[in-house]
Amino acid sequence: MPHDDDHVSRVKRIALMIGEKENADLKVLEVSAELHDVEREKEDHALRSAEKARKILEENGFERHFIERVYHCISTHSFSEDKKPETLEAKILSDADRLDAIGAIGIARAFMYAGERGLSIEDVIMHFETKLLRLKDLLHTETARKIAEKRHRFLLEFYKRIREEMELKDV
Ligand code: NI
């Protein structure tokens, strides 16, 4: 399975789990999660994915209101774009995507990404500092914040440890 597909399926599962606890619209969440990265490789991927999702859903006869709710979720889910999620479902999608970027899975994904692009361990450490270690403070729902605690702690421990080894402070 291509690793982007497995990211999407994890995001979908965790979004639905959070959605159940937070009483969200699960159909909106499910469709949003499935389509949230359809244009992953492109610049402004959140907006581009939202546009593409809208097109796909229109072609498949979904009703306008539903499509706009999904559009809002996808267009605001990204860390790098400054459009803020306003609906509960959009907040949950954004949280689910962020939870997949921390913890052991987040670490694995960061190294896979770096490996594909020929980046170094130092680059990954920088990515921890500029993005991944900040994500736990950028969550919207209580349920996600709870899940994030353990994942963040592990990420932080790994980060400290790898820095120690890089700087030979452990020898
Ligand atoms: Ni994603």
mmCIF file of C-alpha atoms and ligand atoms in Angstrom:
data_model
loop_
_atom_site.group_PDB
_atom_site.id
_atom_site.type_symbol
_atom_site.label_atom_id
_atom_site.label_comp_id
_atom_site.label_asym_id
_atom_site.label_seq_id
_atom_site.Cartn_x
_atom_site.Cartn_y
_atom_site.Cartn_z
ATOM 1 C CA MET A 1 0.000 0.000 0.000
ATOM 2 C CA PRO A 2 1.470 3.396 -0.925
ATOM 3 C CA HIS A 3 2.240 5.212 2.322
ATOM 4 C CA ASP A 4 -0.014 8.166 1.454
ATOM 5 C CA ASP A 5 -2.963 5.777 1.320
ATOM 6 C CA ASP A 6 -2.106 4.446 4.696
ATOM 7 C CA HIS A 7 -1.871 7.971 6.089
ATOM 8 C CA VAL A 8 -5.348 8.624 4.686
ATOM 9 C CA SER A 9 -6.801 5.488 6.227
ATOM 10 C CA ARG A 10 -5.289 6.271 9.643
ATOM 11 C CA VAL A 11 -6.590 9.833 9.493
ATOM 12 C CA LYS A 12 -10.030 8.531 8.586
ATOM 13 C CA ARG A 13 -10.107 6.064 11.480
ATOM 14 C CA ILE A 14 -8.928 8.527 14.068
ATOM 15 C CA ALA A 15 -11.199 11.307 12.738
ATOM 16 C CA LEU A 16 -14.213 9.008 13.029
ATOM 17 C CA MET A 17 -13.203 7.994 16.523
ATOM 18 C CA ILE A 18 -12.866 11.613 17.628
ATOM 19 C CA GLY A 19 -16.051 12.473 15.743
ATOM 20 C CA GLU A 20 -18.039 9.905 17.686
ATOM 21 C CA LYS A 21 -16.841 11.287 21.001
ATOM 22 C CA GLU A 22 -17.435 14.884 19.940
ATOM 23 C CA ASN A 23 -20.820 14.215 18.288
ATOM 24 C CA ALA A 24 -19.754 15.359 14.848
ATOM 25 C CA ASP A 25 -21.315 14.542 11.479
ATOM 26 C CA LEU A 26 -19.521 11.300 10.667
ATOM 27 C CA LYS A 27 -20.439 11.247 6.983
ATOM 28 C CA VAL A 28 -18.898 14.686 6.430
ATOM 29 C CA LEU A 29 -15.825 13.556 8.358
ATOM 30 C CA GLU A 30 -15.445 10.298 6.509
ATOM 31 C CA VAL A 31 -15.641 11.863 3.067
ATOM 32 C CA SER A 32 -13.409 14.771 4.111
ATOM 33 C CA ALA A 33 -10.761 12.431 5.489
ATOM 34 C CA GLU A 34 -10.832 10.261 2.377
ATOM 35 C CA LEU A 35 -10.296 13.219 0.073
ATOM 36 C CA HIS A 36 -8.210 15.551 2.245
ATOM 37 C CA ASP A 37 -4.923 14.869 0.472
ATOM 38 C CA VAL A 38 -6.068 14.088 -3.100
ATOM 39 C CA GLU A 39 -3.703 16.772 -4.357
ATOM 40 C CA ARG A 40 -0.984 16.050 -1.830
ATOM 41 C CA GLU A 41 1.946 16.705 -4.121
ATOM 42 C CA LYS A 42 0.847 20.189 -5.112
ATOM 43 C CA GLU A 43 1.633 23.593 -3.670
ATOM 44 C CA ASP A 44 -1.255 24.824 -1.447
ATOM 45 C CA HIS A 45 -2.295 21.222 -1.147
ATOM 46 C CA ALA A 46 -5.223 21.887 1.201
ATOM 47 C CA LEU A 47 -6.913 24.318 -1.122
ATOM 48 C CA ARG A 48 -6.115 22.263 -4.215
ATOM 49 C CA SER A 49 -7.389 19.095 -2.567
ATOM 50 C CA ALA A 50 -10.583 20.899 -1.523
ATOM 51 C CA GLU A 51 -11.186 22.038 -5.109
ATOM 52 C CA LYS A 52 -10.575 18.558 -6.453
ATOM 53 C CA ALA A 53 -12.831 17.012 -3.793
ATOM 54 C CA ARG A 54 -15.614 19.435 -4.699
ATOM 55 C CA LYS A 55 -15.325 18.379 -8.331
ATOM 56 C CA ILE A 56 -15.354 14.668 -7.498
ATOM 57 C CA LEU A 57 -18.381 15.047 -5.221
ATOM 58 C CA GLU A 58 -20.280 17.143 -7.770
ATOM 59 C CA GLU A 59 -19.652 14.514 -10.409
ATOM 60 C CA ASN A 60 -20.986 11.901 -8.030
ATOM 61 C CA GLY A 61 -24.214 13.756 -7.349
ATOM 62 C CA PHE A 62 -23.659 14.806 -3.734
ATOM 63 C CA GLU A 63 -25.822 17.682 -2.581
ATOM 64 C CA ARG A 64 -24.448 21.205 -2.567
ATOM 65 C CA HIS A 65 -24.615 21.796 1.187
ATOM 66 C CA PHE A 66 -22.776 18.557 1.962
ATOM 67 C CA ILE A 67 -20.104 19.390 -0.610
ATOM 68 C CA GLU A 68 -19.518 22.832 0.910
ATOM 69 C CA ARG A 69 -19.110 21.331 4.376
ATOM 70 C CA VAL A 70 -16.509 18.897 3.055
ATOM 71 C CA TYR A 71 -14.838 21.714 1.117
ATOM 72 C CA HIS A 72 -14.468 23.751 4.301
ATOM 73 C CA CYS A 73 -12.915 20.808 6.192
ATOM 74 C CA ILE A 74 -10.346 20.063 3.521
ATOM 75 C CA SER A 75 -9.416 23.646 2.673
ATOM 76 C CA THR A 76 -8.629 24.471 6.329
ATOM 77 C CA HIS A 77 -6.945 21.253 7.505
ATOM 78 C CA SER A 78 -3.359 22.155 6.786
ATOM 79 C CA PHE A 79 -0.689 23.360 9.206
ATOM 80 C CA SER A 80 0.877 25.692 6.668
ATOM 81 C CA GLU A 81 -2.190 27.501 5.444
ATOM 82 C CA ASP A 82 -3.679 30.197 7.617
ATOM 83 C CA LYS A 83 -7.344 29.549 6.911
ATOM 84 C CA LYS A 84 -8.837 28.429 10.212
ATOM 85 C CA PRO A 85 -11.227 25.514 10.632
ATOM 86 C CA GLU A 86 -14.578 26.853 11.826
ATOM 87 C CA THR A 87 -16.879 23.844 11.947
ATOM 88 C CA LEU A 88 -16.541 20.957 14.390
ATOM 89 C CA GLU A 89 -15.835 18.553 11.517
ATOM 90 C CA ALA A 90 -13.088 20.805 10.123
ATOM 91 C CA LYS A 91 -11.474 21.028 13.546
ATOM 92 C CA ILE A 92 -11.552 17.256 13.886
ATOM 93 C CA LEU A 93 -10.049 16.638 10.450
ATOM 94 C CA SER A 94 -7.248 19.059 11.227
ATOM 95 C CA ASP A 95 -6.654 17.360 14.596
ATOM 96 C CA ALA A 96 -6.656 13.885 13.049
ATOM 97 C CA ASP A 97 -4.126 14.924 10.414
ATOM 98 C CA ARG A 98 -1.890 16.419 13.132
ATOM 99 C CA LEU A 99 -2.128 13.359 15.361
ATOM 100 C CA ASP A 100 -0.758 11.314 12.469
ATOM 101 C CA ALA A 101 2.311 13.572 12.440
ATOM 102 C CA ILE A 102 3.357 12.991 16.062
ATOM 103 C CA GLY A 103 4.195 9.914 18.151
ATOM 104 C CA ALA A 104 5.967 6.883 16.717
ATOM 105 C CA ILE A 105 4.011 7.142 13.476
ATOM 106 C CA GLY A 106 4.920 10.796 13.092
ATOM 107 C CA ILE A 107 8.598 9.949 13.541
ATOM 108 C CA ALA A 108 8.371 7.118 10.999
ATOM 109 C CA ARG A 109 6.603 9.371 8.501
ATOM 110 C CA ALA A 110 9.132 12.170 8.925
ATOM 111 C CA PHE A 111 12.018 9.798 8.124
ATOM 112 C CA MET A 112 10.199 8.185 5.208
ATOM 113 C CA TYR A 113 9.526 11.610 3.756
ATOM 114 C CA ALA A 114 13.131 12.654 4.247
ATOM 115 C CA GLY A 115 14.411 9.418 2.721
ATOM 116 C CA GLU A 116 12.327 9.906 -0.401
ATOM 117 C CA ARG A 117 13.686 13.383 -0.894
ATOM 118 C CA GLY A 118 17.292 12.657 -0.012
ATOM 119 C CA LEU A 119 17.190 14.792 3.154
ATOM 120 C CA SER A 120 19.371 14.231 6.206
ATOM 121 C CA ILE A 121 18.767 13.319 9.846
ATOM 122 C CA GLU A 122 19.547 16.955 10.691
ATOM 123 C CA ASP A 123 16.740 18.027 8.370
ATOM 124 C CA VAL A 124 14.309 15.781 10.198
ATOM 125 C CA ILE A 125 15.433 17.169 13.559
ATOM 126 C CA MET A 126 14.771 20.659 12.235
ATOM 127 C CA HIS A 127 11.334 19.554 11.074
ATOM 128 C CA PHE A 128 10.630 18.316 14.618
ATOM 129 C CA GLU A 129 11.529 21.766 15.934
ATOM 130 C CA THR A 130 9.709 23.908 13.400
ATOM 131 C CA LYS A 131 6.580 21.830 13.139
ATOM 132 C CA LEU A 132 6.044 18.486 14.835
ATOM 133 C CA LEU A 133 6.848 19.506 18.405
ATOM 134 C CA ARG A 134 4.422 22.433 18.114
ATOM 135 C CA LEU A 135 1.444 20.428 16.918
ATOM 136 C CA LYS A 136 0.106 19.396 20.307
ATOM 137 C CA ASP A 137 -0.594 23.055 21.113
ATOM 138 C CA LEU A 138 -2.451 23.541 17.857
ATOM 139 C CA LEU A 139 -5.218 21.014 18.396
ATOM 140 C CA HIS A 140 -8.865 22.005 18.598
ATOM 141 C CA THR A 141 -10.722 19.230 20.384
ATOM 142 C CA GLU A 142 -10.387 17.863 23.893
ATOM 143 C CA THR A 143 -10.412 14.276 22.596
ATOM 144 C CA ALA A 144 -7.460 14.968 20.292
ATOM 145 C CA ARG A 145 -5.550 16.761 23.035
ATOM 146 C CA LYS A 146 -5.861 13.663 25.197
ATOM 147 C CA ILE A 147 -4.581 11.356 22.463
ATOM 148 C CA ALA A 148 -1.758 13.798 21.737
ATOM 149 C CA GLU A 149 -0.302 13.728 25.245
ATOM 150 C CA LYS A 150 1.320 10.315 24.954
ATOM 151 C CA ARG A 151 2.319 10.796 21.348
ATOM 152 C CA HIS A 152 3.923 14.136 22.063
ATOM 153 C CA ARG A 153 5.816 12.796 25.054
ATOM 154 C CA PHE A 154 7.287 9.998 22.944
ATOM 155 C CA LEU A 155 8.196 12.376 20.128
ATOM 156 C CA LEU A 156 9.908 14.729 22.563
ATOM 157 C CA GLU A 157 11.853 11.887 24.152
ATOM 158 C CA PHE A 158 12.987 10.637 20.759
ATOM 159 C CA TYR A 159 13.951 14.162 19.726
ATOM 160 C CA LYS A 160 16.062 14.722 22.838
ATOM 161 C CA ARG A 161 17.713 11.355 22.472
ATOM 162 C CA ILE A 162 18.619 11.717 18.812
ATOM 163 C CA ARG A 163 20.040 15.184 19.467
ATOM 164 C CA GLU A 164 22.156 13.797 22.277
ATOM 165 C CA GLU A 165 23.542 11.125 20.011
ATOM 166 C CA MET A 166 24.126 13.547 17.137
ATOM 167 C CA GLU A 167 26.089 15.773 19.483
ATOM 168 C CA LEU A 168 27.847 12.766 21.083
ATOM 169 C CA LYS A 169 26.536 13.794 24.463
ATOM 170 C CA ASP A 170 25.709 10.196 25.249
ATOM 171 C CA VAL A 171 29.287 8.883 25.002
HETATM 172 NI NI NI B 1 -2.986 14.455 5.536
#
